[in-house]
Coordinates of C-alpha atoms in Angstrom, one line a residue:
X107 CA -1.8 -24.5 21.7
X108 CA -3.9 -21.3 21.7
X109 CA -0.8 -19.3 20.4
X110 CA -0.7 -21.4 17.2
X111 CA -3.8 -19.4 16.1
X112 CA -1.0 -16.5 15.5
X113 CA 0.2 -18.6 12.9
X114 CA -3.1 -19.4 11.1
X115 CA -3.9 -16.3 9.3
X116 CA -0.3 -16.7 7.6
X117 CA -0.4 -20.6 7.0
X118 CA -4.0 -20.9 5.8
X119 CA -3.9 -18.8 2.8
X120 CA -0.4 -20.1 1.9
X121 CA -1.2 -23.6 2.2
X122 CA -4.7 -23.0 0.6
X123 CA -3.2 -21.0 -2.4
X124 CA -0.8 -23.8 -2.6
X125 CA -3.3 -26.5 -2.8
X126 CA -5.2 -24.6 -5.7
X127 CA -1.9 -24.2 -7.8
X128 CA -0.8 -27.8 -7.2
X129 CA -4.2 -29.5 -7.4
X130 CA -6.8 -29.1 -10.4
X131 CA -9.8 -28.5 -8.1
X132 CA -11.6 -27.3 -11.1
X133 CA -11.1 -27.1 -14.9
X134 CA -10.5 -23.7 -16.7
X135 CA -13.9 -24.1 -18.3
X136 CA -16.3 -21.3 -17.8
X137 CA -18.9 -23.7 -16.2
X138 CA -16.6 -24.4 -13.2
X139 CA -16.2 -20.5 -12.3
X140 CA -19.1 -20.8 -9.5
X141 CA -17.2 -23.6 -7.6
X142 CA -13.9 -21.5 -7.9
X143 CA -15.2 -18.4 -6.7
X144 CA -17.0 -19.8 -3.7
X145 CA -13.7 -21.6 -2.7
X146 CA -11.6 -18.7 -3.1
X147 CA -13.9 -16.3 -1.4
X148 CA -14.5 -18.8 1.3
X149 CA -10.9 -19.1 2.0
X150 CA -10.3 -15.3 2.1
X151 CA -13.3 -14.8 4.2
X152 CA -12.5 -17.4 6.7
X153 CA -9.1 -16.1 7.1
X154 CA -10.4 -12.5 7.7
X155 CA -12.6 -13.7 10.4
X156 CA -9.5 -15.6 11.9
X157 CA -7.8 -12.1 11.9
X158 CA -10.7 -10.4 13.4
X159 CA -11.1 -13.0 16.1
X160 CA -7.6 -12.7 17.1
X161 CA -7.7 -8.8 17.3
X162 CA -10.6 -9.3 19.7
X163 CA -9.3 -11.9 21.8
X164 CA -5.9 -12.6 21.6
X165 CA -4.0 -9.0 21.6
X166 CA -0.6 -9.4 23.2
X167 CA -0.3 -13.2 22.2
X168 CA 3.1 -14.4 21.2
X169 CA 4.2 -17.5 19.2
X170 CA 7.7 -18.9 18.3
X171 CA 7.1 -21.0 15.3
X172 CA 10.4 -22.2 15.0
X173 CA 14.0 -21.4 15.7
X174 CA 16.6 -20.8 13.1
X175 CA 19.7 -20.8 15.1
X176 CA 20.7 -19.1 18.4
X177 CA 18.4 -16.3 19.1
X178 CA 16.9 -16.2 15.6
X179 CA 13.5 -17.0 15.5
X180 CA 10.5 -16.8 13.4
X181 CA 8.0 -15.1 15.9
X182 CA 4.5 -13.9 15.4
X183 CA 3.2 -11.5 17.9
X184 CA -0.2 -9.4 17.9
X185 CA 0.3 -5.9 19.2
X186 CA -1.6 -2.7 18.5
X187 CA 0.5 -1.5 15.6
X188 CA 0.5 -5.0 13.8
X189 CA -3.0 -5.2 14.9
X190 CA -4.0 -2.0 12.8
X191 CA -2.2 -3.4 9.6
X192 CA -3.9 -6.7 10.1
X193 CA -7.4 -5.4 10.5
X194 CA -6.9 -3.4 7.3
X195 CA -6.0 -6.3 5.1
X196 CA -8.8 -8.4 6.7
X197 CA -11.3 -5.8 5.8
X198 CA -9.8 -5.2 2.3
X199 CA -9.2 -8.5 1.1
X200 CA -12.5 -10.2 1.0
X201 CA -13.9 -7.1 -1.1
X202 CA -11.0 -6.9 -3.5
X203 CA -11.3 -10.7 -4.1
X204 CA -15.2 -10.4 -4.8
X205 CA -14.2 -7.7 -7.3
X206 CA -11.8 -9.7 -9.2
X207 CA -14.2 -12.5 -9.8
X208 CA -16.2 -10.2 -12.2
X209 CA -13.1 -8.6 -13.5
X210 CA -11.2 -11.8 -14.4
X211 CA -14.3 -13.6 -15.7
X212 CA -13.2 -13.6 -19.4
X213 CA -9.8 -14.4 -18.5
X214 CA -7.8 -17.6 -18.8
X215 CA -5.3 -19.1 -16.3
X216 CA -7.7 -18.0 -13.2
X217 CA -6.5 -21.0 -11.4
X218 CA -2.9 -19.8 -11.2
X219 CA -4.1 -16.0 -10.6
X220 CA -6.4 -16.7 -7.7
X221 CA -3.7 -19.1 -6.1
X222 CA -1.2 -16.3 -5.9
X223 CA -3.7 -13.9 -5.1
X224 CA -4.6 -15.8 -1.9
X225 CA -1.2 -16.5 -1.0
X226 CA -0.3 -12.9 -1.1
X227 CA -2.9 -12.4 1.8
X228 CA -1.1 -15.0 4.0
X229 CA 2.4 -13.4 3.3
X230 CA 1.0 -9.9 3.8
X231 CA -0.7 -11.1 7.2
X232 CA 2.8 -12.4 8.1
X233 CA 4.3 -8.8 7.8
X234 CA 1.8 -7.6 10.1
X235 CA 2.0 -10.4 12.8
X236 CA 5.9 -10.3 12.7
X237 CA 7.2 -10.3 16.2
X238 CA 10.8 -9.7 15.3
X239 CA 12.8 -8.2 12.3
X240 CA 14.0 -11.4 11.2
X241 CA 10.2 -12.6 10.7
X242 CA 9.5 -9.4 8.8
X243 CA 12.3 -9.7 6.6
X244 CA 11.5 -13.3 5.6
X245 CA 7.9 -12.4 4.9
X246 CA 9.2 -9.2 3.1
X247 CA 11.3 -11.4 0.6
X248 CA 8.1 -14.2 0.3
X249 CA 5.9 -11.0 -0.8
X250 CA 8.1 -10.5 -3.8
X251 CA 8.0 -14.1 -4.7
X252 CA 4.2 -14.6 -4.5
X253 CA 3.5 -11.2 -6.3
X254 CA 5.9 -11.6 -9.2
X255 CA 3.8 -14.0 -10.8
X256 CA 0.6 -11.7 -10.6
X257 CA 2.6 -8.8 -12.3
X258 CA 3.9 -11.3 -14.7
X259 CA 0.4 -12.7 -15.3
X260 CA -0.8 -10.9 -18.7
X261 CA 2.3 -12.6 -20.3
X262 CA 2.7 -9.4 -22.5
X263 CA 6.1 -8.1 -23.6
X264 CA 5.1 -5.2 -21.4
X265 CA 4.2 -7.4 -18.4
X266 CA 7.2 -9.5 -18.5
X267 CA 9.5 -6.2 -18.6
X268 CA 7.5 -4.8 -15.8
X269 CA 7.7 -8.0 -13.7
X270 CA 11.5 -8.3 -14.2
X271 CA 11.9 -4.7 -13.1
X272 CA 9.9 -5.3 -9.9
X273 CA 11.9 -8.4 -9.1
X274 CA 15.1 -6.5 -9.5
X275 CA 14.3 -3.6 -7.4
X276 CA 12.8 -5.7 -4.7
X277 CA 15.9 -8.0 -4.8
X278 CA 18.1 -5.2 -4.5
X279 CA 16.0 -3.2 -1.9
X280 CA 15.9 -6.5 0.3
X281 CA 19.9 -6.5 0.2
X282 CA 20.2 -3.1 1.8
X283 CA 17.4 -3.9 4.3
X284 CA 19.4 -7.1 5.2
X285 CA 22.2 -5.0 6.2
X286 CA 20.1 -3.2 8.7
X287 CA 18.8 -6.7 10.2
X288 CA 22.6 -7.7 10.6
X289 CA 23.4 -4.3 12.4
X290 CA 20.4 -4.4 14.6
X291 CA 21.2 -8.1 15.7
X292 CA 24.9 -6.9 16.2
X293 CA 24.1 -3.9 18.3
X294 CA 20.9 -5.4 20.0
X295 CA 20.9 -4.9 24.0
X296 CA 18.5 -8.0 24.1
X297 CA 20.6 -10.1 21.8
X298 CA 17.9 -10.5 19.4
X299 CA 15.8 -8.5 17.0
X300 CA 12.4 -8.5 18.8
X301 CA 10.2 -5.4 18.1
X302 CA 10.4 -3.2 21.4
X303 CA 8.8 0.2 21.7
X304 CA 11.7 2.6 21.6
X305 CA 14.1 0.0 19.8
X306 CA 16.5 -2.6 20.9
X307 CA 19.8 -0.9 20.5
X308 CA 22.4 -1.0 23.2
X309 CA 22.9 2.8 23.5
X310 CA 26.3 2.6 25.2
X311 CA 27.8 0.3 22.6
X312 CA 25.9 2.3 19.8
X313 CA 27.3 5.5 20.8
X314 CA 30.7 4.5 19.7
X315 CA 29.5 3.8 16.1
X316 CA 26.8 6.1 15.8
X317 CA 27.6 7.4 12.3
X318 CA 28.1 3.9 11.1
X319 CA 24.6 2.8 12.6
X320 CA 23.1 6.2 11.1
X321 CA 24.5 5.1 7.7
X322 CA 23.0 1.6 8.2
X323 CA 19.6 3.0 8.9
X324 CA 19.5 5.3 5.9
X325 CA 20.5 2.4 3.7
X326 CA 17.9 0.2 5.3
X327 CA 15.4 3.0 5.1
X328 CA 16.0 2.8 1.3
X329 CA 16.1 -0.9 1.2
X330 CA 12.4 -1.1 2.7
X331 CA 11.8 2.1 0.7
X332 CA 11.8 0.2 -2.7
X333 CA 8.6 -1.4 -1.9
X334 CA 7.0 1.8 -0.8
X335 CA 8.0 3.5 -4.1
X336 CA 10.8 5.9 -2.6
X337 CA 12.3 8.0 -5.3
X338 CA 14.5 7.1 -7.2
X339 CA 13.5 3.4 -6.5
X340 CA 10.1 4.0 -7.5
X341 CA 10.4 2.9 -11.2
X342 CA 9.0 -0.5 -10.9
X343 CA 5.7 0.9 -9.8
X344 CA 4.3 2.7 -12.9
X345 CA 5.3 -0.2 -15.1
X346 CA 3.5 -2.6 -12.7
X347 CA 0.3 -1.2 -13.9
X348 CA 0.1 -3.5 -16.7
X349 CA -1.1 -6.3 -14.2
X350 CA -4.7 -6.8 -14.1
X351 CA -6.7 -4.1 -11.9
X352 CA -7.3 -6.2 -9.1
X353 CA -3.7 -6.9 -8.6
X354 CA -2.5 -3.1 -9.0
X355 CA -5.3 -2.2 -6.6
X356 CA -3.9 -4.4 -3.8
X357 CA -0.2 -3.6 -5.0
X358 CA -0.9 0.0 -4.6
X359 CA -3.4 -0.1 -1.7
X360 CA -2.1 -2.5 0.9
X361 CA -0.3 -5.4 -0.1
X362 CA 3.1 -4.5 -1.4
X363 CA 3.5 -0.6 -1.1
X364 CA 1.9 -0.5 2.3
X365 CA 4.1 -3.4 3.4
X366 CA 7.2 -1.3 2.7
X367 CA 5.8 1.7 4.5
X368 CA 4.8 -0.5 7.4
X369 CA 8.3 -2.1 7.6
X370 CA 10.2 1.3 7.8
X371 CA 7.7 2.2 10.7
X372 CA 8.6 -1.0 12.6
X373 CA 12.3 -0.6 11.7
X374 CA 12.3 3.1 12.8
X375 CA 10.4 3.1 16.2
X376 CA 10.6 -0.7 17.2
X377 CA 14.2 -1.8 16.1
X378 CA 16.4 1.5 16.2
X379 CA 14.4 3.5 18.1
X380 CA 13.5 7.1 17.3
X381 CA 15.3 8.6 20.3
X382 CA 18.4 7.2 18.8
X383 CA 17.6 8.9 15.5
X384 CA 15.9 12.1 16.3
X385 CA 18.1 15.3 15.5
X386 CA 20.7 13.3 13.5
X387 CA 21.8 13.8 9.9
X388 CA 20.2 10.5 9.2
X389 CA 16.8 12.0 10.0
X390 CA 17.2 15.1 7.8
X391 CA 18.4 12.8 4.9
X392 CA 15.0 10.6 5.0
X393 CA 12.8 13.5 5.4
X394 CA 14.4 15.3 2.3
X395 CA 13.9 11.7 0.4
X396 CA 10.3 11.6 1.2
X397 CA 10.0 15.5 0.5
X398 CA 11.6 14.9 -2.9
X399 CA 9.1 11.9 -3.7
X400 CA 6.0 13.5 -3.0
X401 CA 7.1 16.5 -5.3
X402 CA 7.9 14.0 -7.9
X403 CA 5.1 11.8 -7.8
X404 CA 2.5 14.5 -7.7
X405 CA 4.1 16.4 -10.5
X406 CA 4.4 13.3 -12.6
X407 CA 0.9 12.4 -12.1
X408 CA -0.2 15.7 -13.8
X409 CA 1.9 15.0 -16.9
X410 CA 0.7 11.1 -17.3
X411 CA -2.2 10.5 -19.5
X412 CA -2.7 6.8 -18.9
X413 CA -5.1 6.4 -16.3
X414 CA -3.8 3.7 -14.0
X415 CA 0.0 5.1 -14.5
X416 CA -1.4 8.5 -13.1
X417 CA -2.7 6.8 -10.0
X418 CA 0.5 5.0 -9.6
X419 CA 2.4 8.2 -9.5
X420 CA -0.1 9.5 -7.2
X421 CA 0.7 6.3 -5.0
X422 CA 4.4 7.0 -5.3
X423 CA 3.6 10.8 -3.8
X424 CA 1.0 9.6 -1.1
X425 CA 3.2 6.8 0.2
X426 CA 5.9 9.4 1.2
X427 CA 3.4 11.1 3.1
X428 CA 3.6 8.2 5.5
X429 CA 7.5 8.0 5.2
X430 CA 7.5 11.8 6.0
X431 CA 5.5 11.2 9.3
X432 CA 7.7 8.4 10.1
X433 CA 10.8 10.5 9.5
X434 CA 9.8 13.0 12.1
X435 CA 10.7 10.7 14.8
X436 CA 7.8 11.4 17.1
X437 CA 4.8 9.7 18.6
X438 CA 2.8 12.1 16.7
X439 CA 4.5 11.8 13.6
X440 CA 3.8 7.8 14.0
X441 CA 0.3 8.3 14.5
X442 CA 0.1 10.6 11.6
X443 CA 1.8 8.2 9.5
X444 CA -0.4 5.4 10.6
X445 CA -3.4 7.4 9.9
X446 CA -2.6 7.9 6.3
X447 CA -1.4 4.3 5.9
X448 CA -5.0 3.4 6.8
X449 CA -7.0 6.1 5.0
X450 CA -5.0 6.0 1.8
X451 CA -5.7 2.5 1.5
X452 CA -9.3 3.1 1.1
X453 CA -9.0 6.2 -1.1
X454 CA -6.3 4.3 -3.3
X455 CA -8.0 1.0 -3.7
X456 CA -11.6 2.8 -4.4
X457 CA -9.6 4.9 -7.2
X458 CA -8.1 2.1 -8.9
X459 CA -11.3 -0.1 -8.7
X460 CA -13.3 2.7 -10.3
X461 CA -10.5 2.8 -13.3
X462 CA -10.7 -1.0 -13.6
X463 CA -14.6 -0.6 -13.7
X464 CA -14.1 1.7 -16.6
X465 CA -11.8 -0.4 -18.3
X466 CA -13.8 -3.6 -17.8
X467 CA -16.9 -1.8 -19.2
X468 CA -15.7 0.4 -21.9
X469 CA -12.0 -0.9 -22.5
X470 CA -10.9 2.8 -22.1
X471 CA -7.4 3.5 -20.4
X472 CA -6.5 6.9 -21.4
X473 CA -7.8 10.1 -19.8
X474 CA -8.8 11.8 -22.6
X475 CA -11.0 8.9 -23.5
X476 CA -13.4 9.5 -20.5
X477 CA -15.5 12.0 -21.9
X478 CA -19.2 11.7 -21.0
X479 CA -18.8 8.6 -19.1
X480 CA -20.1 10.3 -15.8
X481 CA -23.7 10.1 -16.9
X482 CA -23.3 6.5 -18.1
X483 CA -21.5 4.9 -15.0
X484 CA -22.9 7.3 -12.2
X485 CA -22.0 4.9 -9.3
X486 CA -18.5 4.4 -10.6
X487 CA -17.9 8.1 -10.9
X488 CA -19.5 9.1 -7.9
X489 CA -17.2 6.9 -5.8
X490 CA -14.4 8.1 -7.8
X491 CA -15.4 12.0 -6.9
X492 CA -15.4 10.7 -3.3
X493 CA -12.0 9.3 -3.4
X494 CA -10.9 12.1 -5.5
X495 CA -12.1 14.8 -3.0
X496 CA -10.5 12.8 -0.3
X497 CA -7.1 12.4 -1.8
X498 CA -7.0 16.1 -2.4
X499 CA -7.6 16.6 1.6
X500 CA -11.1 18.4 1.4
X501 CA -12.6 18.7 5.1
X502 CA -15.0 15.8 5.8
X503 CA -13.4 13.3 3.8
X504 CA -10.8 11.0 5.1
X505 CA -7.9 12.4 3.5
X506 CA -8.2 15.7 5.4
X507 CA -7.7 14.0 8.5
X508 CA -4.3 12.3 7.7
X509 CA -3.0 15.4 6.1
X510 CA -3.9 17.7 8.9
X511 CA -2.1 15.2 11.4
X512 CA 0.8 15.3 9.3
X513 CA 1.0 19.0 9.3
X514 CA 0.3 19.1 13.0
X515 CA 3.2 16.6 13.5
X516 CA 5.5 18.8 11.3
X517 CA 5.0 21.8 13.3
X518 CA 5.6 20.2 16.3
X519 CA 8.9 18.8 15.1
X520 CA 10.0 22.1 13.9
X521 CA 9.1 23.9 17.1
X522 CA 11.5 21.6 19.1
X523 CA 14.5 23.2 17.4
X524 CA 15.6 26.9 17.9
X525 CA 17.7 27.0 14.7
X526 CA 19.4 24.8 12.2
X527 CA 18.0 22.2 9.9
X528 CA 15.5 20.7 12.2
X529 CA 13.7 24.3 12.9
X530 CA 12.7 24.5 9.0
X531 CA 12.8 21.2 7.0
X532 CA 9.6 19.7 8.9
X533 CA 7.9 23.2 7.9
X534 CA 9.2 22.6 4.1
X535 CA 7.4 19.1 4.4
X536 CA 4.1 21.1 5.1
X537 CA 4.7 23.4 2.1
X538 CA 5.2 20.2 -0.1
X539 CA 2.0 18.5 1.2
X540 CA 0.3 21.7 0.3
X541 CA 1.7 21.8 -3.3
X542 CA 0.9 17.9 -3.5
X543 CA -2.7 18.9 -2.8
X544 CA -2.8 21.3 -5.4
X545 CA -1.5 18.9 -8.0
X546 CA -3.7 16.3 -6.7
X547 CA -6.4 18.6 -7.3
X548 CA -5.4 18.9 -11.0
X549 CA -4.9 15.4 -11.9
X550 CA -7.9 14.0 -10.0
X551 CA -10.4 16.8 -11.1
X552 CA -9.5 16.7 -14.7
X553 CA -10.8 13.2 -15.1
X554 CA -13.8 14.2 -13.2
X555 CA -14.3 17.3 -15.4
X556 CA -14.2 15.0 -18.5
X557 CA -16.5 12.6 -17.2
X558 CA -19.1 14.9 -16.1
X559 CA -18.8 17.9 -18.8
X560 CA -17.5 16.3 -21.9
X561 CA -15.5 18.3 -24.4
X562 CA -17.8 18.4 -27.5
X563 CA -15.3 19.2 -30.1
X564 CA -11.6 17.8 -29.3
X565 CA -8.9 16.4 -31.5
X566 CA -6.3 15.6 -28.8
X567 CA -3.4 13.4 -29.8
X568 CA -4.2 13.4 -33.6
X569 CA -7.8 11.9 -33.1
X570 CA -10.1 12.8 -35.9
X571 CA -13.5 12.3 -33.9
X572 CA -14.5 13.9 -30.6
X573 CA -14.8 11.6 -27.6
X574 CA -18.7 11.7 -27.2
X575 CA -19.4 10.7 -30.9
X576 CA -16.8 7.5 -30.3
X577 CA -18.7 6.9 -27.2
X578 CA -22.0 6.8 -28.8
X579 CA -20.9 4.9 -31.9
X580 CA -18.6 2.3 -30.5
X581 CA -19.4 1.7 -26.7
X582 CA -23.1 2.3 -26.3
X583 CA -23.1 -0.5 -23.8
X584 CA -21.2 1.6 -21.1
X585 CA -22.7 1.3 -17.7
X586 CA -21.9 0.7 -14.3
X587 CA -20.5 -3.0 -13.5
X588 CA -22.3 -6.0 -12.1
X589 CA -23.0 -6.4 -8.3
X590 CA -19.4 -7.8 -7.6
X591 CA -17.6 -5.1 -8.7
X592 CA -20.3 -2.6 -7.6
X593 CA -20.5 -3.7 -4.0
X594 CA -17.0 -3.1 -3.2
X595 CA -17.0 0.4 -4.7
X596 CA -19.8 1.5 -2.8
X597 CA -18.4 0.2 0.7
X598 CA -14.9 1.8 -0.2
X599 CA -16.5 5.1 -0.9
X600 CA -18.7 4.7 2.3
X601 CA -15.8 4.0 4.4
X602 CA -13.9 7.1 3.1
X603 CA -16.8 9.3 4.2
X604 CA -17.1 7.5 7.6
X605 CA -13.5 8.2 8.2
X606 CA -13.9 11.7 7.2
X607 CA -17.0 12.2 9.4
X608 CA -15.9 10.2 12.3
X609 CA -12.2 10.0 12.8
X610 CA -12.2 10.2 16.5
X611 CA -12.2 6.3 17.2
X612 CA -9.4 6.0 14.8
X613 CA -7.1 8.6 15.9
X614 CA -7.7 7.9 19.6
X615 CA -6.3 4.3 18.8
X616 CA -3.2 5.6 16.8
X617 CA -2.4 8.1 19.0
X618 CA -2.1 5.5 21.7
X619 CA 0.1 3.4 19.5
X620 CA 2.3 6.5 18.8
X621 CA 2.4 6.9 22.4
X622 CA 3.7 3.5 23.3
X623 CA 6.1 3.4 20.3
X624 CA 7.5 6.3 21.7
X625 CA 8.8 4.8 24.8
X626 CA 12.3 6.0 25.7
X627 CA 12.1 8.5 22.7
X628 CA 14.2 11.2 24.2
X629 CA 16.8 8.9 25.8
X630 CA 19.5 9.8 23.1

């Protein structure tokens, strides 16, 4: 019976959110907001406490929830890698929910919003706790269904178009991922799709179909890569910024894009096995895909003047840092990828919440409208400064640690080859990371410069008045948000500094996970 606790972090939010959606537990009147907030926050916080208890007491636990047919089961298992992702969402979700209460206070249809917001927590936890590829795929599909209404929530023409793009791309990506599932099951040495360090492929059988299996891996990589915004399948992500900021922050920080990256890490190291893939043409293809995406995302972010869409392109670039680490096919590459998965979550949710705070307090959405707001919203832009410097990879901030690890893993990979593609392609990835850091400095610092050092006389985009005068005349109330938005911002900014100043405990954990997942790494 104790194994049933593994299903609780998945089922509790699903049934809780379903009950909120089905039962009119409160009216839409403003007077009932307090009850709604206590109910939702209590549900989310209870789920996070369950996850933290499992991480402390039930590591290695296994549960077959039910059997589909034959060897296909819905199985939950708590291992070290899944525990990292589960712990991340358990920390972020209660704070993101608290932020959303103030942000959504004057919106309608909050019952629908928070019902799907809670259910998304359960499905994301299902991906973290998945014990086999079948379970992860089912949760991956469910994630599309529960987040689609959140993207659609504003019900504007732009939101409808964005939600349709998100749905079409996600369904198409899932189809390619399903091909990978079928082939893993067909060539599995264990007869099932369990996640095993080093992969489950029967290498003797797979040797005769290696090129076919490599092609399937590339297709599945791009299939799962849809949610990770891999170029050219990224189109849905900038469009999805029309959703409310609490949604876009979770889409970009942990729930959707990180689920796509996490699925690729699982598929590469625990289904196929890096030993089967290392040195193959498939490895070079996925490395090139990640490098191209890094360049594209960071370059487009510089060109974009809409603040949230600029951050979306930044996400596209940074998610492929994780995919680049995964594609290095080494224990150190996996540890580096996981370090960026964790640290980027704090950097990006902090950045989006800062943008959301400005939009909530001032209504401003364009970069050129931010003149002078740094003095009026010191805490918000102070947290944005921390997140920006971390995204750039400045030492003593969290982002430096993950980028250093990625560069070290790339050099290690390149040194294993005397000549050929493998000797220089990983090093090209290091050059691209440096280029991306430069672009990040441009697109993040340009926001901070405008906020702290306003342009006194600008007439950009045909505007007749300067931004400072417009701010003084029309938005004199601009100030830092209330405590529900204020507290998460400060905590996220503090975590970025903590991870930058004291990263040893995290890297020790992730290095151990990389070593475990590298079992049989060189067996091909």
